[in-house]
Short mmCIF file of C-alpha atoms in Angstrom, two decimals:
data_model
loop_
_atom_site.label_atom_id
_atom_site.label_comp_id
_atom_site.label_asym_id
_atom_site.label_seq_id
_atom_site.Cartn_x
_atom_site.Cartn_y
_atom_site.Cartn_z
CA HIS A 1 14.31 -8.04 6.15
CA GLN A 2 15.29 -5.90 9.12
CA PHE A 3 12.62 -3.32 8.27
CA GLY A 4 10.08 -6.15 8.39
CA ASP A 5 11.24 -7.97 11.50
CA GLY A 6 11.35 -4.83 13.63
CA SER A 7 15.01 -5.14 14.60
CA TRP A 8 15.97 -1.63 13.49
CA SER A 9 16.45 1.13 16.02
CA ALA A 10 18.28 4.38 16.76
CA ILE A 11 21.37 2.21 17.32
CA ASN A 12 20.76 -0.28 14.50
CA THR A 13 19.73 2.21 11.81
CA LEU A 14 18.66 1.30 8.28
CA ASP A 15 18.88 3.51 5.21
CA ASN A 16 20.73 6.03 7.35
CA GLN A 17 21.03 9.03 5.05
CA TRP A 18 21.54 11.71 7.72
CA ASP A 19 25.28 12.14 7.32
CA ARG A 20 25.27 11.68 3.54
CA LEU A 21 22.48 14.18 2.87
CA TYR A 22 23.92 16.83 5.17
CA LYS A 23 27.24 16.45 3.38
CA GLY A 24 25.36 17.16 0.15
CA ILE A 25 23.66 20.18 1.70
CA ARG A 26 26.99 21.52 2.94
CA ALA A 27 28.52 21.04 -0.52
CA ALA A 28 25.65 22.98 -2.09
CA ASN A 29 25.92 25.78 0.47
CA LEU A 30 29.67 25.96 0.04
CA PHE A 31 29.30 26.24 -3.71
CA LEU A 32 26.67 28.97 -3.42
CA GLU A 33 28.82 30.95 -1.00
CA SER A 34 31.89 30.56 -3.22
CA TYR A 35 30.17 31.23 -6.54
CA GLN A 36 31.49 34.05 -8.68
CA PRO A 37 29.77 35.19 -11.88
CA ASP A 38 32.83 35.05 -14.13
CA PHE A 39 36.52 34.20 -14.33
CA PRO A 40 38.41 37.13 -15.87
CA ASN A 41 41.72 35.28 -15.84
CA SER A 42 40.25 32.58 -18.08
CA GLU A 43 38.32 34.68 -20.56
CA TRP A 44 40.78 33.98 -23.39
CA ASN A 45 40.56 30.21 -22.94
CA ASP A 46 39.02 28.20 -25.76
CA LEU A 47 35.25 27.81 -25.37
CA TYR A 48 35.16 30.19 -22.41
CA GLU A 49 31.95 31.87 -23.57
CA GLU A 50 30.29 28.54 -24.29
CA GLU A 51 31.22 27.12 -20.89
CA MET A 52 30.05 30.24 -19.11
CA SER A 53 26.69 30.01 -20.88
CA ALA A 54 26.11 26.69 -19.06
CA TYR A 55 27.79 27.86 -15.84
CA VAL A 56 25.05 30.45 -15.19
CA TYR A 57 22.67 27.61 -14.32
CA TYR A 58 24.93 26.05 -11.67
CA PRO A 59 23.69 28.11 -8.69
CA TYR A 60 20.08 27.20 -9.45
CA GLU A 61 21.01 23.55 -9.82
CA ALA A 62 22.81 23.70 -6.47
CA ARG A 63 19.73 25.24 -4.85
CA PHE A 64 17.59 22.49 -6.35
CA LEU A 65 19.85 19.81 -4.90
CA ARG A 66 19.87 21.51 -1.51
CA ALA A 67 16.06 21.58 -1.50
CA PHE A 68 15.87 17.97 -2.71
CA PHE A 69 18.27 16.78 0.02
CA HIS A 70 16.23 18.58 2.68
CA PHE A 71 13.10 16.82 1.42
CA GLU A 72 14.82 13.43 1.53
CA LEU A 73 15.80 14.13 5.14
CA ALA A 74 12.37 15.39 6.22
CA LYS A 75 10.44 12.49 4.70
CA ARG A 76 12.62 10.11 6.72
CA TYR A 77 13.15 11.96 10.00
CA ASN A 78 10.32 14.56 10.05
CA ASN A 79 11.78 17.50 12.02
CA VAL A 80 15.33 18.20 10.89
CA PRO A 81 17.72 21.16 10.91
CA LEU A 82 17.28 23.51 7.97
CA LEU A 83 20.74 24.63 6.86
CA GLU A 84 20.79 27.50 4.37
CA ARG A 85 24.49 28.27 4.87
CA THR A 86 27.65 26.49 5.85
CA CYS A 87 28.22 26.11 9.58
CA GLN A 88 31.44 26.00 11.53
CA PRO A 89 32.14 22.82 13.53
CA GLU A 90 31.56 24.60 16.83
CA GLU A 91 28.06 25.73 15.82
CA VAL A 92 26.75 22.90 13.67
CA ASN A 93 26.26 20.60 16.65
CA GLY A 94 23.92 23.12 18.23
CA VAL A 95 21.58 23.82 15.33
CA GLN A 96 17.88 23.65 16.07
CA PRO A 97 15.54 21.34 14.13
CA SER A 98 12.78 22.82 12.00
CA ASP A 99 9.39 21.15 11.76
CA PHE A 100 8.24 19.42 8.57
CA ALA A 101 6.01 22.34 7.55
CA ARG A 102 8.95 24.76 7.72
CA ILE A 103 11.07 22.45 5.58
CA VAL A 104 8.29 22.25 2.99
CA ASP A 105 7.88 26.04 3.01
CA PHE A 106 11.60 26.34 2.29
CA ILE A 107 11.43 23.80 -0.55
CA VAL A 108 8.42 25.53 -2.12
CA ALA A 109 10.04 28.97 -1.90
CA GLU A 110 13.29 27.68 -3.39
CA CYS A 111 11.54 25.86 -6.23
CA ASP A 112 9.42 28.91 -7.02
CA ALA A 113 12.55 31.06 -7.13
CA ILE A 114 14.75 28.79 -9.22
CA ALA A 115 12.22 27.27 -11.65
CA PRO A 116 12.02 30.36 -13.91
CA GLU A 117 15.83 30.51 -14.05
CA LEU A 118 16.35 26.89 -15.06
CA PRO A 119 15.95 25.72 -18.68
CA LEU A 120 13.15 23.43 -19.73
CA ASN A 121 15.87 21.14 -21.07
CA TYR A 122 19.53 21.33 -21.98
CA ARG A 123 19.19 20.69 -25.70
CA ASN A 124 20.17 24.28 -26.45
CA VAL A 125 22.69 24.62 -23.63
CA TYR A 126 26.39 24.13 -24.29
CA GLY A 127 27.32 20.49 -23.72
CA ILE A 128 23.74 19.30 -24.33
CA GLU A 129 23.94 17.44 -21.02
CA THR A 130 20.92 15.63 -19.67
CA GLY A 131 20.35 14.37 -16.15
CA ARG A 132 20.62 17.91 -14.79
CA ALA A 133 18.05 19.86 -12.79
CA THR A 134 15.52 21.53 -15.06
CA ARG A 135 12.50 23.76 -14.56
CA GLY A 136 10.35 20.65 -14.60
CA ALA A 137 12.48 18.95 -11.94
CA ALA A 138 12.15 21.95 -9.61
CA LEU A 139 8.39 22.08 -10.04
CA ALA A 140 8.07 18.30 -9.69
CA LEU A 141 9.95 18.46 -6.38
CA LYS A 142 7.62 21.23 -5.22
CA ALA A 143 4.57 19.15 -6.19
CA ARG A 144 5.86 16.06 -4.36
CA ALA A 145 6.72 18.01 -1.22
CA LEU A 146 3.26 19.63 -1.12
CA LEU A 147 1.58 16.25 -1.69
CA TYR A 148 3.39 14.84 1.34
CA ALA A 149 2.50 17.93 3.37
CA ALA A 150 -1.19 17.46 2.49
CA SER A 151 -1.25 13.75 3.35
CA LYS A 152 -2.63 12.31 6.56
CA LEU A 153 0.75 11.87 8.23
CA HIS A 154 1.43 15.60 8.10
CA ASN A 155 -2.14 16.89 7.76
CA PRO A 156 -4.20 15.01 10.37
CA GLY A 157 -6.93 17.65 10.27
CA ASN A 158 -7.27 17.21 6.50
CA ASP A 159 -6.88 20.88 5.64
CA LYS A 160 -8.28 21.01 2.09
CA GLU A 161 -6.19 24.04 1.18
CA LYS A 162 -3.07 21.90 1.44
CA TRP A 163 -4.51 19.51 -1.12
CA LEU A 164 -5.38 22.43 -3.35
CA ALA A 165 -1.81 23.71 -3.16
CA ALA A 166 -0.51 20.26 -4.11
CA ALA A 167 -2.88 20.04 -7.08
CA ARG A 168 -1.84 23.47 -8.32
CA ALA A 169 1.83 22.55 -8.04
CA ALA A 170 1.36 19.38 -10.08
CA LYS A 171 -0.61 21.38 -12.65
CA GLN A 172 2.39 23.70 -13.03
CA VAL A 173 4.46 20.76 -14.27
CA MET A 174 1.70 19.67 -16.62
CA ASP A 175 1.37 23.18 -18.02
CA LEU A 176 5.01 23.19 -19.12
CA ASN A 177 3.96 20.91 -22.00
CA GLU A 178 7.47 19.47 -21.88
CA TYR A 179 6.57 15.90 -20.93
CA LYS A 180 4.10 13.37 -22.25
CA LEU A 181 3.10 9.74 -22.06
CA VAL A 182 3.77 7.73 -25.20
CA ALA A 183 2.01 4.41 -25.83
CA GLY A 184 4.42 1.52 -25.58
CA GLU A 185 7.24 3.68 -24.21
CA SER A 186 8.84 2.96 -20.85
CA PRO A 187 11.04 5.41 -18.91
CA VAL A 188 12.95 2.52 -17.35
CA ASN A 189 16.54 2.46 -18.62
CA ASN A 190 15.40 4.64 -21.50
CA LEU A 191 16.98 8.08 -21.59
CA ALA A 192 14.99 8.93 -24.72
CA SER A 193 11.68 8.64 -22.85
CA GLN A 194 9.54 11.74 -23.22
CA GLU A 195 8.21 11.44 -19.67
CA LEU A 196 11.54 11.45 -17.84
CA ILE A 197 11.93 14.57 -15.71
CA LEU A 198 15.02 13.64 -13.69
CA GLU A 199 16.98 10.44 -13.29
CA ARG A 200 20.16 9.24 -11.63
CA ARG A 201 22.47 7.60 -14.09
CA GLU A 202 24.79 4.70 -13.50
CA ALA A 203 27.58 3.75 -15.85
CA ASN A 204 27.67 0.29 -17.36
CA SER A 205 27.50 -2.30 -14.60
CA ASN A 206 25.99 -5.67 -13.74
CA ALA A 207 25.76 -5.47 -9.94
CA PHE A 208 21.99 -5.00 -9.98
CA GLU A 209 21.57 -8.02 -12.26
CA GLY A 210 23.90 -10.10 -10.11
CA LEU A 211 21.64 -9.42 -7.17
CA ASN A 212 18.32 -9.85 -8.96
CA PHE A 213 18.63 -12.49 -11.69
CA PRO A 214 16.46 -15.47 -10.66
CA ILE A 215 18.21 -18.29 -8.91
CA GLY A 216 18.87 -21.02 -11.46
CA TYR A 217 20.09 -18.59 -14.09
CA GLU A 218 23.81 -17.97 -14.55
CA GLY A 219 24.91 -15.50 -11.87
CA GLY A 220 21.45 -15.30 -10.27
CA ASN A 221 20.91 -14.62 -6.56
CA SER A 222 17.13 -13.97 -6.47
CA GLY A 223 17.43 -10.62 -4.66
CA ASN A 224 14.20 -8.62 -4.60
CA THR A 225 11.29 -11.01 -4.97
CA PRO A 226 7.92 -9.31 -5.58
CA THR A 227 4.97 -10.34 -3.45
CA GLN A 228 1.60 -11.77 -4.36
CA ASN A 229 0.18 -8.61 -2.74
CA LEU A 230 1.75 -6.60 -5.56
CA VAL A 231 0.82 -9.09 -8.28
CA ASP A 232 -2.80 -9.03 -7.09
CA ALA A 233 -2.80 -5.24 -7.58
CA PHE A 234 -2.55 -5.62 -11.35
CA ASP A 235 -6.01 -5.74 -12.97
CA ILE A 236 -7.52 -8.62 -14.91
CA ASP A 237 -9.97 -7.54 -17.61
CA GLY A 238 -9.75 -4.02 -16.20
CA LYS A 239 -11.06 -5.13 -12.79
CA PRO A 240 -9.33 -6.01 -9.50
CA PHE A 241 -7.91 -9.53 -9.38
CA ASP A 242 -10.11 -11.79 -7.22
CA TRP A 243 -8.83 -15.05 -5.72
CA SER A 244 -12.40 -16.22 -5.11
CA ASN A 245 -13.03 -16.08 -8.86
CA ALA A 246 -11.94 -19.41 -10.36
CA ASP A 247 -11.66 -17.86 -13.82
CA HIS A 248 -9.28 -15.20 -12.51
CA VAL A 249 -7.11 -17.85 -10.84
CA LYS A 250 -7.08 -19.98 -13.98
CA ASN A 251 -5.90 -16.98 -16.02
CA ILE A 252 -3.56 -15.61 -13.38
CA TYR A 253 -0.71 -15.06 -15.88
CA ASN A 254 -2.74 -14.72 -19.08
CA PRO A 255 -1.11 -11.79 -20.92
CA GLU A 256 -4.28 -11.18 -22.92
CA ARG A 257 -6.25 -10.48 -19.76
CA ARG A 258 -3.83 -9.11 -17.19
CA ASP A 259 -2.56 -5.55 -17.01
CA PRO A 260 0.56 -5.66 -19.24
CA ARG A 261 2.49 -3.65 -16.66
CA LEU A 262 2.57 -6.84 -14.58
CA PHE A 263 4.81 -8.55 -17.10
CA ALA A 264 7.07 -5.51 -17.41
CA THR A 265 7.52 -5.44 -13.62
CA VAL A 266 7.54 -9.03 -12.42
CA LEU A 267 8.92 -12.32 -13.72
CA CYS A 268 6.10 -14.83 -13.25
CA ASN A 269 6.11 -18.58 -13.73
CA GLY A 270 6.28 -19.33 -17.45
CA ALA A 271 7.72 -15.95 -18.46
CA MET A 272 10.56 -16.08 -20.98
CA TRP A 273 13.88 -14.88 -19.59
CA LYS A 274 17.19 -15.19 -21.40
CA GLY A 275 15.76 -17.68 -23.86
CA GLN A 276 14.09 -20.04 -21.40
CA ALA A 277 10.87 -20.11 -19.42
CA VAL A 278 10.95 -19.25 -15.73
CA GLU A 279 10.05 -22.33 -13.67
CA SER A 280 9.08 -20.99 -10.27
CA PHE A 281 6.65 -23.85 -9.63
CA GLU A 282 7.42 -26.37 -6.90
CA GLY A 283 10.38 -28.45 -8.06
CA GLY A 284 11.04 -26.19 -11.05
CA ARG A 285 14.44 -24.96 -12.18
CA ASN A 286 13.84 -21.62 -10.37
CA GLY A 287 11.43 -22.72 -7.65
CA LEU A 288 11.38 -24.11 -4.16
CA PRO A 289 12.83 -26.19 -2.57
CA LEU A 290 15.90 -24.99 -4.47
CA GLU A 291 18.13 -23.09 -2.04
CA GLY A 292 17.78 -19.36 -2.62
CA ALA A 293 14.58 -19.68 -4.64
CA SER A 294 11.91 -17.02 -4.23
CA ARG A 295 9.56 -17.65 -1.32
CA THR A 296 6.80 -15.87 -3.23
CA SER A 297 7.42 -17.60 -6.62
CA TYR A 298 8.18 -14.24 -8.26
CA TYR A 299 11.32 -12.47 -9.41
CA LEU A 300 12.02 -8.85 -10.28
CA LYS A 301 12.01 -7.70 -13.89
CA LYS A 302 11.73 -3.91 -13.69
CA PHE A 303 15.12 -2.18 -14.03
CA VAL A 304 16.86 -5.56 -14.60
CA GLN A 305 18.79 -5.64 -17.87
CA GLU A 306 18.14 -8.99 -19.54
CA SER A 307 21.07 -8.46 -21.91
CA VAL A 308 23.62 -8.82 -19.09
CA ASN A 309 25.54 -12.07 -19.26
CA PHE A 310 27.39 -13.87 -16.44
CA ALA A 311 28.71 -16.88 -18.36
CA ASP A 312 32.41 -17.61 -17.76
CA GLY A 313 34.52 -15.53 -20.08
CA GLN A 314 31.45 -13.79 -21.53
CA THR A 315 30.50 -11.40 -18.71
CA THR A 316 28.79 -8.24 -19.95
CA THR A 317 27.42 -5.06 -18.42
CA ALA A 318 24.70 -2.54 -19.29
CA PRO A 319 23.81 1.06 -18.41
CA HIS A 320 21.07 1.92 -15.90
CA ASN A 321 19.08 5.01 -15.10
CA TRP A 322 17.11 5.20 -11.88
CA VAL A 323 13.99 7.32 -12.14
CA LEU A 324 13.72 10.19 -9.65
CA PHE A 325 10.84 12.15 -11.22
CA ARG A 326 8.65 11.32 -14.19
CA TYR A 327 5.44 12.58 -15.69
CA ALA A 328 3.22 9.67 -14.67
CA GLU A 329 3.97 10.44 -11.02
CA VAL A 330 3.02 14.08 -11.61
CA LEU A 331 -0.35 12.99 -13.05
CA LEU A 332 -0.94 10.68 -10.09
CA ASN A 333 0.02 13.45 -7.66
CA TYR A 334 -2.41 15.77 -9.44
CA ALA A 335 -5.22 13.21 -9.41
CA GLU A 336 -4.81 12.43 -5.71
CA ALA A 337 -4.52 16.06 -4.62
CA LEU A 338 -7.48 17.26 -6.70
CA TYR A 339 -9.65 14.34 -5.60
CA GLU A 340 -8.85 14.85 -1.92
CA TYR A 341 -9.57 18.57 -2.30
CA SER A 342 -12.85 18.20 -4.22
CA GLY A 343 -14.15 14.82 -3.07
CA SER A 344 -15.07 14.01 -6.68
CA ALA A 345 -13.30 11.82 -9.24
CA THR A 346 -14.85 13.85 -12.06
CA TYR A 347 -14.24 17.33 -10.63
CA THR A 348 -13.20 20.04 -13.09
CA ASP A 349 -13.24 23.83 -13.12
CA SER A 350 -11.54 26.63 -15.03
CA ASP A 351 -8.27 26.08 -13.15
CA PHE A 352 -8.39 22.29 -13.38
CA PRO A 353 -9.89 21.24 -16.73
CA LEU A 354 -8.54 17.70 -16.31
CA SER A 355 -10.46 15.61 -13.76
CA PRO A 356 -8.71 13.22 -11.37
CA LEU A 357 -10.31 10.29 -13.20
CA ALA A 358 -9.15 11.55 -16.59
CA ALA A 359 -5.60 12.00 -15.29
CA VAL A 360 -5.50 8.39 -14.11
CA ASN A 361 -6.98 7.19 -17.39
CA GLN A 362 -4.21 8.92 -19.31
CA ILE A 363 -1.77 6.60 -17.55
CA ARG A 364 -3.94 3.54 -18.04
CA GLY A 365 -4.39 4.44 -21.69
CA ARG A 366 -0.65 4.56 -22.23
CA ALA A 367 -0.40 1.13 -20.60
CA GLY A 368 -3.14 -0.30 -22.81
CA VAL A 369 -5.57 -1.22 -20.04
CA PRO A 370 -9.28 -0.36 -19.87
CA GLU A 371 -10.19 3.04 -18.50
CA LEU A 372 -11.54 3.32 -14.98
CA ASN A 373 -15.16 4.37 -14.80
CA VAL A 374 -15.53 4.11 -11.05
CA THR A 375 -16.23 7.06 -8.82
CA ASN A 376 -17.43 5.58 -5.51
CA ASP A 377 -14.17 3.73 -4.67
CA PHE A 378 -11.89 6.04 -6.59
CA ALA A 379 -9.51 6.67 -3.68
CA ASP A 380 -8.72 2.95 -3.42
CA ARG A 381 -8.35 2.56 -7.16
CA LEU A 382 -6.10 5.61 -7.34
CA ARG A 383 -3.83 4.25 -4.64
CA ASN A 384 -3.74 0.93 -6.46
CA GLU A 385 -2.86 2.67 -9.72
CA ARG A 386 0.02 4.40 -8.00
CA ARG A 387 1.24 1.11 -6.58
CA VAL A 388 1.19 -0.55 -10.00
CA GLU A 389 2.55 2.25 -12.15
CA LEU A 390 5.36 3.29 -9.81
CA ALA A 391 6.32 -0.16 -8.50
CA PHE A 392 9.99 -0.38 -7.42
CA GLU A 393 10.57 3.34 -8.00
CA ASP A 394 10.81 4.20 -4.27
CA HIS A 395 7.26 5.43 -3.76
CA ARG A 396 5.22 2.66 -2.11
CA PHE A 397 7.38 2.61 1.05
CA TRP A 398 6.71 6.31 1.59
CA ASP A 399 3.09 6.23 0.40
CA ILE A 400 2.32 3.67 3.13
CA ARG A 401 3.67 6.14 5.64
CA ARG A 402 2.09 9.35 4.39
CA TRP A 403 -1.30 7.59 4.09
CA LYS A 404 -0.77 6.01 7.54
CA ILE A 405 -1.78 2.51 6.42
CA GLY A 406 1.15 0.69 8.01
CA PRO A 407 -0.94 -1.86 9.96
CA ASP A 408 -2.66 -2.93 6.71
CA THR A 409 0.62 -3.99 5.11
CA ARG A 410 1.88 -6.57 7.57
CA GLU A 411 0.78 -9.82 5.89
CA ILE A 412 3.00 -10.74 2.96
CA TYR A 413 1.73 -13.34 0.50
CA GLY A 414 3.20 -15.49 -2.23
CA VAL A 415 1.77 -18.26 -4.39
CA GLU A 416 2.29 -22.00 -4.41
CA ILE A 417 2.34 -23.43 -7.94
CA TRP A 418 2.23 -27.16 -8.59
CA PHE A 419 1.13 -29.72 -11.16
CA ASP A 420 -1.19 -32.62 -10.39
CA GLY A 421 -1.10 -36.09 -11.92
CA SER A 422 -2.97 -34.95 -15.02
CA ASN A 423 -0.44 -32.16 -15.52
CA ASP A 424 -2.95 -29.44 -14.63
CA VAL A 425 -1.39 -26.44 -12.93
CA HIS A 426 -2.70 -25.24 -9.58
CA TYR A 427 -2.23 -21.91 -7.82
CA GLU A 428 -2.80 -21.26 -4.14
CA ARG A 429 -2.20 -17.98 -2.35
CA LYS A 430 -0.05 -18.53 0.73
CA LEU A 431 1.05 -16.41 3.67
CA VAL A 432 4.83 -16.08 3.54
CA THR A 433 5.46 -13.87 6.54
CA THR A 434 3.80 -11.40 8.87
CA ARG A 435 5.87 -8.27 9.30
CA ILE A 436 6.13 -6.33 12.52
CA TRP A 437 4.59 -2.88 12.45
CA ASP A 438 4.64 -0.19 15.09
CA ASP A 439 3.30 3.31 14.50
CA LYS A 440 6.65 4.78 15.48
CA MET A 441 7.83 3.44 12.09
CA TYR A 442 6.03 6.23 10.26
CA PHE A 443 9.31 8.08 10.79
CA TYR A 444 12.86 6.84 11.05
CA PRO A 445 14.70 7.12 14.34
CA ILE A 446 17.31 9.85 14.40
CA PRO A 447 20.61 7.99 14.83
CA ASN A 448 21.81 8.07 18.42
CA THR A 449 25.21 9.20 17.18
CA GLU A 450 23.57 12.46 16.01
CA LEU A 451 21.64 12.91 19.26
CA PHE A 452 24.88 12.57 21.23
CA LYS A 453 26.47 15.28 19.09
CA ASN A 454 23.56 17.72 19.10
CA HIS A 455 21.42 17.83 22.22
CA ASN A 456 18.92 20.17 20.53
CA LEU A 457 17.68 17.30 18.36
CA LYS A 458 14.58 15.50 19.59
CA GLN A 459 14.14 11.78 18.99
CA ASN A 460 11.01 10.77 17.10
CA ILE A 461 8.19 9.39 19.23
CA GLY A 462 8.54 5.74 20.18
CA TRP A 463 12.22 5.38 19.38
#
């Protein structure tokens, strides 16, 4: 809400990760500076050799995390200090910021260096632990960083070579042949998914469900309520949804005609949830004017565990895994970078045998929706595909910024649903709110507390 109403500032910061991420960077640096290759005093311990066989990967994992944390800082704050070693208190508050390009260069160099040293997976590593940095994770981070560096926000002159570098980086992940899309398989809360590259795990809990169950269900608080803008992005009959088309409106939630990813992402009116249909229509069990009901008439489904129960004396929990990198994103990164480099949706050559269009259609094929055959508005369709496929995975917020389309995202729509006297259902798109946008919001403000500590930092323009 505060992001949308414009009330955030260098004093009233949101998503302030500065302190947290630099703590992570310091921890990584401290580990790397303290690392020793073996522990002679422990060599007679049980399983010493086995544990050391996994330990050899730790420095490369630490370097991955350090690079990842620098990227998370730079995408928020743009020019940030690059810290490759631990600093003493008397010097850390005088470090100079590096520009975004320098941060990306560091990330790329680190990923290139550590990728060959990391395993493809940990199936043959002692402990068989998953959720750790792999070769694919390092290369996926490199590909994402180069995609951001090539985008309009950081590449206003549209240097094609930056797009080419991003395409090549994504292709490196694809060439590992470690990940694939499987029809009917979702990477959401599914550690067995063959497209997962890296995820953050959470032990059994129900906090996310407590926030996001629809109002009207036991324990529900509505939480994140998807917009009609997002729902409209899901195709009908393989084509963009059109509110001026009466047939489209009539079949707005027809599962036989809408992109099935809609119903895996959003709880729409009539959807079955915990054994009963969602009633988000006016006067329904989960609709307005009920206090706390969704203003858009939609509720979140993606990442929400339906099995969680909040009934008195029967409360249950469930595990969660939050996707950080997955193969579908890599394909979308590849498609965007290669298209922006070549200007053609069907471009191929000896280095890039898969065209941007074919890469997107791999994702659509897995989802069971008709292939795209467009070429003249491919950029728009590609952006839409990214919005749909990666919804609620922490991409859209940053895509809006790197594409510099902030002013186009201000008007937020929902839908009014009601029944007339003959019990026919009606749908009408409605404006819910108009968000405040200012171009300074392409970057976060550096917290004033950090500026007071380090006078070498420069506040982002407009803040």
